[in-house]
Coordinates of C-alpha atoms in Angstrom, one line a residue:
M1 CA -22.8 -3.7 5.1
N2 CA -23.7 -5.0 8.5
R3 CA -25.0 -8.6 8.7
Q4 CA -28.8 -8.7 9.2
I5 CA -30.0 -10.1 12.5
K6 CA -32.0 -13.3 11.7
N7 CA -34.0 -14.2 14.8
T8 CA -35.0 -13.2 18.3
A9 CA -32.2 -15.3 19.8
E10 CA -29.7 -13.0 18.1
I11 CA -31.5 -9.9 19.2
R12 CA -31.5 -11.2 22.8
D13 CA -27.8 -12.0 22.5
L14 CA -27.0 -8.4 21.4
N15 CA -29.2 -6.9 24.1
K16 CA -27.5 -9.0 26.8
K17 CA -24.1 -8.0 25.5
A18 CA -25.2 -4.3 25.6
I19 CA -26.2 -4.6 29.2
V20 CA -22.8 -6.2 30.2
E21 CA -20.9 -3.7 28.1
F22 CA -22.7 -0.8 29.8
L23 CA -22.1 -2.2 33.3
K24 CA -18.4 -2.6 32.6
K25 CA -18.2 1.2 32.1
N26 CA -21.0 2.2 34.5
P27 CA -21.2 0.1 37.6
N28 CA -24.1 0.3 40.1
V29 CA -26.9 1.1 37.8
T30 CA -30.6 0.5 38.2
K31 CA -32.8 -1.4 35.7
K32 CA -34.6 1.8 34.9
D33 CA -31.3 3.5 34.0
L34 CA -30.2 0.5 32.0
S35 CA -33.4 0.5 30.1
F36 CA -33.2 4.3 29.4
N37 CA -29.6 4.3 28.3
L38 CA -29.8 1.2 26.1
G39 CA -33.1 2.0 24.5
Q40 CA -34.7 -1.2 25.7
S41 CA -38.1 -1.6 27.2
F42 CA -38.1 -2.0 31.0
A43 CA -39.6 -5.4 30.7
T44 CA -36.9 -6.6 28.3
T45 CA -34.1 -5.2 30.5
S46 CA -35.6 -6.7 33.6
N47 CA -35.9 -10.1 32.0
L48 CA -32.4 -10.1 30.6
C49 CA -30.9 -8.9 33.8
N50 CA -32.5 -11.8 35.6
Q51 CA -31.0 -14.2 33.0
L52 CA -27.6 -12.6 33.3
I53 CA -27.7 -13.0 37.1
D54 CA -28.6 -16.7 36.7
E55 CA -25.8 -17.2 34.2
G56 CA -23.2 -15.5 36.5
F57 CA -22.4 -12.4 34.4
I58 CA -23.8 -9.7 36.6
K59 CA -25.0 -9.4 40.2
K60 CA -27.3 -7.1 42.1
E61 CA -27.1 -5.4 45.5
S62 CA -29.3 -2.9 47.4
S63 CA -28.7 0.8 47.3
Q64 CA -27.2 2.2 50.5
N65 CA -28.6 5.7 49.9
S66 CA -32.3 5.1 49.7
S67 CA -34.4 7.9 51.1
G68 CA -37.3 5.7 52.0
G69 CA -39.8 3.5 50.3
R70 CA -38.7 0.5 48.2
I71 CA -34.9 0.2 48.1
P72 CA -33.7 0.2 44.5
E73 CA -31.5 -2.6 43.2
L74 CA -28.2 -1.7 41.7
F75 CA -26.5 -3.9 39.1
R76 CA -22.8 -4.5 38.4
I77 CA -20.5 -7.0 36.8
N78 CA -20.0 -10.2 38.7
E79 CA -16.2 -10.5 39.0
T80 CA -16.1 -14.0 40.5
E81 CA -18.0 -16.1 38.0
K82 CA -17.0 -15.5 34.4
F83 CA -13.5 -15.1 33.0
T84 CA -11.4 -14.7 29.9
C85 CA -7.8 -15.7 29.1
G86 CA -5.2 -13.5 27.4
L87 CA -2.2 -14.9 25.6
N88 CA 0.6 -12.6 24.5
L89 CA 2.9 -14.0 21.8
T90 CA 4.3 -10.7 20.7
Q91 CA 7.6 -10.8 22.6
K92 CA 10.7 -12.9 21.7
G93 CA 12.0 -15.5 24.1
F94 CA 8.8 -15.8 26.2
F95 CA 5.1 -15.8 26.2
E96 CA 2.7 -14.3 28.8
I97 CA -0.6 -15.7 29.8
A98 CA -3.2 -14.2 32.1
V99 CA -6.7 -14.9 33.3
L100 CA -9.0 -11.9 33.7
N101 CA -12.5 -11.3 35.1
L102 CA -15.2 -9.5 33.1
N103 CA -14.0 -6.1 34.3
N104 CA -10.6 -6.9 32.6
K105 CA -8.8 -7.2 35.9
N106 CA -6.0 -9.7 36.1
V107 CA -6.8 -12.7 38.4
S108 CA -3.4 -14.3 37.6
K109 CA -0.6 -13.6 35.2
R110 CA 2.6 -15.5 34.3
K111 CA 5.6 -15.1 32.1
V112 CA 7.1 -18.3 30.6
L113 CA 10.5 -18.4 29.0
T114 CA 10.7 -20.1 25.6
S115 CA 14.1 -18.9 24.3
D116 CA 15.5 -22.5 24.1
I117 CA 12.4 -23.9 22.4
E118 CA 12.3 -24.1 18.6
N119 CA 9.1 -26.2 18.2
L120 CA 5.8 -24.5 18.3
D121 CA 3.9 -27.6 19.4
I122 CA 6.0 -27.7 22.6
I123 CA 5.2 -24.1 23.3
I124 CA 1.5 -24.8 22.8
Q125 CA 1.7 -27.7 25.3
K126 CA 3.4 -25.3 27.8
I127 CA 0.5 -22.8 27.2
K128 CA -2.0 -25.6 27.9
S129 CA -0.1 -26.6 31.1
E130 CA 0.2 -23.1 32.4
L131 CA -3.5 -22.3 31.8
S132 CA -4.6 -25.5 33.5
D133 CA -2.4 -24.7 36.5
I134 CA -3.7 -21.1 36.7
L135 CA -7.3 -22.3 36.7
N136 CA -6.6 -24.9 39.4
V137 CA -4.7 -22.5 41.7
S138 CA -7.3 -19.8 41.2
G139 CA -10.2 -22.2 41.8
I140 CA -11.8 -21.3 38.4
C141 CA -13.8 -23.9 36.6
E142 CA -12.9 -24.3 32.9
N143 CA -16.6 -24.0 32.0
N144 CA -16.6 -20.5 33.3
L145 CA -13.8 -19.4 30.8
L146 CA -15.5 -17.7 27.9
G147 CA -12.5 -18.1 25.6
V148 CA -8.8 -17.3 24.9
G149 CA -7.7 -14.1 23.2
V150 CA -4.3 -14.4 21.5
A151 CA -2.1 -11.4 20.6
V152 CA 0.2 -12.1 17.7
P153 CA 2.9 -10.1 16.0
G154 CA 3.0 -9.2 12.3
I155 CA 0.1 -9.7 10.0
Y156 CA -2.7 -12.1 10.7
D157 CA -4.8 -13.5 7.8
L158 CA -8.2 -13.9 9.4
N159 CA -9.7 -16.1 6.6
E160 CA -6.7 -18.5 6.3
D161 CA -5.7 -18.4 10.0
V162 CA -2.0 -17.7 9.1
I163 CA 0.5 -15.4 10.7
F164 CA 3.0 -13.5 8.5
S165 CA 5.9 -12.4 10.6
E166 CA 9.5 -12.6 9.4
N167 CA 10.7 -11.3 12.7
F168 CA 9.1 -14.3 14.4
P169 CA 10.0 -17.3 12.3
L170 CA 8.5 -19.7 14.9
Y171 CA 5.0 -18.3 14.2
N172 CA 5.5 -17.4 10.6
K173 CA 3.0 -19.0 8.2
K174 CA 1.5 -21.1 11.1
H175 CA -2.2 -21.8 11.6
I176 CA -2.0 -20.5 15.2
C177 CA -5.7 -20.3 16.0
K178 CA -6.4 -23.9 15.0
M179 CA -3.3 -25.2 16.8
I180 CA -4.1 -23.6 20.1
N181 CA -7.8 -24.4 19.8
D182 CA -7.1 -28.1 19.2
A183 CA -4.8 -28.2 22.2
L184 CA -7.1 -26.4 24.6
N185 CA -10.5 -27.3 23.4
I186 CA -11.6 -23.8 24.3
P187 CA -12.8 -21.1 21.9
V188 CA -9.7 -19.2 20.7
Y189 CA -9.7 -15.9 18.9
V190 CA -6.5 -14.4 17.4
E191 CA -5.7 -10.7 16.6
N192 CA -2.6 -8.7 16.0
D193 CA -1.3 -6.5 18.8
S194 CA -2.2 -3.1 17.3
N195 CA -5.9 -4.0 16.9
L196 CA -6.0 -5.3 20.4
L197 CA -4.4 -2.2 21.8
A198 CA -7.1 -0.1 20.0
L199 CA -9.9 -2.3 21.5
A200 CA -8.4 -1.8 24.9
A201 CA -7.8 1.9 24.6
A202 CA -11.4 2.4 23.4
Q203 CA -12.6 1.3 26.8
N204 CA -10.7 4.2 28.4
V205 CA -12.1 7.0 26.2
K206 CA -15.0 9.2 27.2
S207 CA -16.3 10.0 23.7
E208 CA -18.4 13.0 22.8
N209 CA -20.2 10.9 20.2
D210 CA -22.2 7.7 20.5
N211 CA -19.8 5.8 18.2
L212 CA -16.1 6.3 19.0
N213 CA -13.5 6.9 16.3
L214 CA -9.8 6.5 17.2
I215 CA -6.4 5.5 15.9
F216 CA -3.8 3.6 18.0
L217 CA -0.4 3.9 16.4
F218 CA 2.1 1.4 17.9
M219 CA 5.9 1.5 17.4
L220 CA 8.3 -1.0 18.9
E221 CA 10.0 -3.9 17.0
G222 CA 7.7 -3.0 14.1
L223 CA 5.0 -0.5 13.2
G224 CA 1.3 -1.1 13.5
A225 CA -2.0 0.7 13.7
G226 CA -5.4 -0.3 15.2
I227 CA -8.4 1.8 14.0
I228 CA -11.8 2.0 15.6
T229 CA -14.3 3.6 13.2
E230 CA -17.9 4.3 14.3
G231 CA -17.4 2.2 17.3
R232 CA -16.2 -0.9 15.4
L233 CA -12.7 -2.3 14.9
L234 CA -11.6 -1.8 11.3
K235 CA -10.8 -5.3 9.9
G236 CA -11.2 -5.6 6.2
Y237 CA -12.0 -8.7 4.2
N238 CA -8.9 -10.7 5.2
G239 CA -8.2 -8.9 8.4
F240 CA -5.5 -6.8 6.7
A241 CA -7.1 -3.4 7.2
A242 CA -4.8 -0.7 8.7
E243 CA -1.6 -2.8 7.9
I244 CA 0.6 0.2 7.4
S245 CA 4.1 -1.3 7.9
E246 CA 4.8 -1.7 4.2
F247 CA 3.6 1.7 3.1
P248 CA 6.4 3.6 1.3
S249 CA 8.0 6.2 3.5
G250 CA 8.1 8.8 0.8
L251 CA 11.8 9.5 1.3
N252 CA 13.1 7.3 -1.4
C253 CA 10.7 5.9 -4.0
S254 CA 12.9 4.4 -6.6
K255 CA 11.9 0.9 -7.6
D256 CA 14.8 -1.0 -6.1
T257 CA 15.4 1.0 -2.9
M258 CA 12.0 2.1 -1.7
Y259 CA 12.0 2.3 2.1
H260 CA 8.9 1.0 3.9
L261 CA 7.5 2.9 6.8
E262 CA 8.5 0.1 9.3
K263 CA 12.1 0.7 8.4
E264 CA 11.7 4.4 9.4
L265 CA 9.2 4.2 12.2
S266 CA 10.4 1.3 14.5
L267 CA 12.9 0.9 17.3
P268 CA 15.5 -0.9 15.2
G269 CA 15.2 1.4 12.3
I270 CA 15.5 4.6 14.3
I271 CA 18.5 3.4 16.4
E272 CA 20.2 2.0 13.4
K273 CA 19.9 5.3 11.7
Y274 CA 21.5 7.0 14.7
N275 CA 24.3 4.5 14.9
N276 CA 25.1 4.9 11.3
L277 CA 25.1 8.7 11.6
I278 CA 27.8 8.8 14.4
E279 CA 29.3 5.3 14.1
D280 CA 27.9 4.3 17.5
N281 CA 26.7 0.9 18.6
L282 CA 23.5 1.4 20.7
P283 CA 21.8 -2.0 21.0
L284 CA 18.6 -2.4 19.0
T285 CA 16.6 -3.0 22.2
M286 CA 14.6 -1.0 24.7
Y287 CA 17.8 -0.5 26.6
G288 CA 19.3 1.2 23.5
W289 CA 16.1 3.1 22.9
N290 CA 16.1 4.5 26.5
E291 CA 19.6 5.7 26.0
F292 CA 18.7 7.3 22.7
A293 CA 15.6 8.9 24.2
G294 CA 17.9 10.4 27.0
K295 CA 20.1 11.9 24.3
I296 CA 17.1 13.5 22.7
I297 CA 16.0 15.1 25.9
Q298 CA 19.5 16.2 26.7
G299 CA 19.7 18.1 23.4
D300 CA 22.2 15.8 21.5
I301 CA 22.4 17.3 18.0
H302 CA 22.7 14.0 16.2
A303 CA 19.8 12.4 18.1
K304 CA 17.8 15.5 17.4
A305 CA 18.5 15.3 13.7
V306 CA 17.3 11.7 13.7
I307 CA 14.2 12.3 15.7
D308 CA 13.3 15.4 13.6
E309 CA 13.3 13.3 10.5
T310 CA 11.3 10.6 12.3
I311 CA 8.7 13.2 13.3
L312 CA 8.4 14.4 9.7
I313 CA 7.7 10.9 8.5
L314 CA 5.3 10.2 11.3
S315 CA 3.4 13.5 10.6
R316 CA 3.0 12.4 6.9
L317 CA 1.6 9.1 8.0
L318 CA -0.8 10.6 10.6
S319 CA -1.9 13.3 8.2
M320 CA -3.0 10.6 5.8
L321 CA -4.7 8.5 8.5
I322 CA -6.5 11.5 9.9
N323 CA -7.8 12.6 6.6
L324 CA -9.0 9.0 5.8
F325 CA -10.6 8.1 9.1
D326 CA -11.4 11.4 10.9
P327 CA -10.6 10.2 14.4
E328 CA -11.6 11.9 17.7
V329 CA -8.5 10.8 19.4
I330 CA -5.1 9.3 18.5
F331 CA -3.0 7.2 20.8
L332 CA 0.8 7.0 20.4
G333 CA 2.1 3.8 21.9
G334 CA 5.3 1.8 22.3
I335 CA 8.5 3.7 22.1
L336 CA 6.7 7.0 21.4
E337 CA 5.5 7.1 25.0
T338 CA 9.0 7.8 26.3
I339 CA 9.3 10.9 24.2
F340 CA 5.6 11.9 24.0
E341 CA 5.9 15.3 25.6
Y342 CA 9.0 16.1 23.6
I343 CA 7.6 15.4 20.1
L344 CA 4.0 16.3 20.5
D345 CA 4.0 20.0 19.7
D346 CA 6.4 19.6 16.7
L347 CA 4.3 16.7 15.4
K348 CA 1.1 18.8 15.5
V349 CA 2.8 21.6 13.6
K350 CA 4.0 19.3 10.9
L351 CA 0.6 17.7 10.3
K352 CA -0.9 18.5 6.9
L353 CA -4.6 18.7 7.4
P354 CA -7.4 20.3 5.3
A355 CA -8.7 23.7 6.4
Y356 CA -11.9 22.3 7.8
R357 CA -10.0 20.1 10.3
E358 CA -8.8 22.1 13.2
K359 CA -5.6 20.7 14.7
N360 CA -6.3 22.0 18.2
K361 CA -9.5 19.9 18.4
L362 CA -7.6 16.6 17.7
R363 CA -6.7 14.8 20.9
F364 CA -3.4 13.0 21.3
E365 CA -2.9 10.5 24.2
K366 CA -0.2 8.3 25.4
G367 CA -0.9 4.6 24.6
G368 CA -0.7 3.5 28.2
F369 CA 1.1 0.6 29.9
Y370 CA 1.5 -2.0 27.1
E371 CA 1.3 -5.2 29.2
N372 CA -2.0 -4.2 30.8
L373 CA -3.4 -2.9 27.6
I374 CA -2.6 -6.0 25.6
F375 CA -4.3 -8.3 28.0
K376 CA -7.3 -6.0 28.3
G377 CA -7.5 -6.1 24.5
C378 CA -7.4 -9.9 24.5
S379 CA -10.3 -9.9 27.0
E380 CA -12.3 -7.4 25.0
L381 CA -11.8 -9.6 21.9
V382 CA -13.1 -12.7 23.6
F383 CA -16.2 -10.9 24.9
K384 CA -17.0 -9.4 21.5
K385 CA -16.7 -12.8 19.9
F386 CA -18.6 -14.7 22.7
S387 CA -22.3 -15.5 22.1
Y388 CA -24.9 -16.2 24.7
I389 CA -26.8 -18.3 22.1
T390 CA -24.4 -21.2 22.7
E391 CA -24.9 -21.0 26.4
K392 CA -28.5 -22.2 26.6
V393 CA -30.4 -23.8 23.7

């Protein structure tokens, strides 16, 4: 059940956000068009646009195509006043930090090596130092930074602010949001990578419906899914919704040896299966995956056997998710992007869907360039959490 809006300040906050969100996707729009598309009165839209201009979120310029009479004013996002920060902690041995404008364009981005650091406090101090330097070099005032969106690996407990990630012991069971917030003294929002990728991908979809429904399936070191349902990110009570990595794979369901999906649908799991099949030693890295993908495309029978089994397991998972969430579009990200064209037809054939769900109406898309998407997702997270109510009392 959605939380009830309590007062006019919250209504104004939502209406201002709606204006900015619309302008992010539809630049150069008149107040009249904004009012019509958002279902606001013209007076409300006009007043809120003026406030947003004063606060630095949007700007106006005159139309160049006026046919006479009063020249209409066009509104668009102001890319030089308000910013967000994205922090990517999902890779081993380094972190990435970026500052973005409200159109999710990178102003500055850095990669910082951490392979020799075993203390999380030291890494957080490096984050603080790098962000401060980026702001100074870019000439951005800290007060114009709306917040920091943090992408984390594994499972993130929203209520307890704890990361569960055995693959990343440095972050495992740490209160990452509080630690970063205490160091930066800037609003910090944390989310796992799959959810952020779903948020970012949603910005690229032209939906046939008012409220978008999509699934973003991400396979790399592990397995994750981000789900947008009725235009909202699916979270659950603790933030555990759509955590699919420990679903049983269905291949072996005995009590002691049950395989989890992450074992079957991840870079290490797939390459390890191939190595065991032919006694090879492809590295469990992207280098190893690219070599394996090349063997698939070249028709290697052993690689084909492994990927055929992978497609079968993937089809079972997607069949379940499709039947549960009825998406308009499914994004396949991570390692699946390198073999997207090779597996797509076979994957569609193996889907088990009810008769009323036509397979040919289900859209599949490549996930897109991970590094850009993850920062875009961080930026979207910050803006969704940001409130104008705190700006002016």
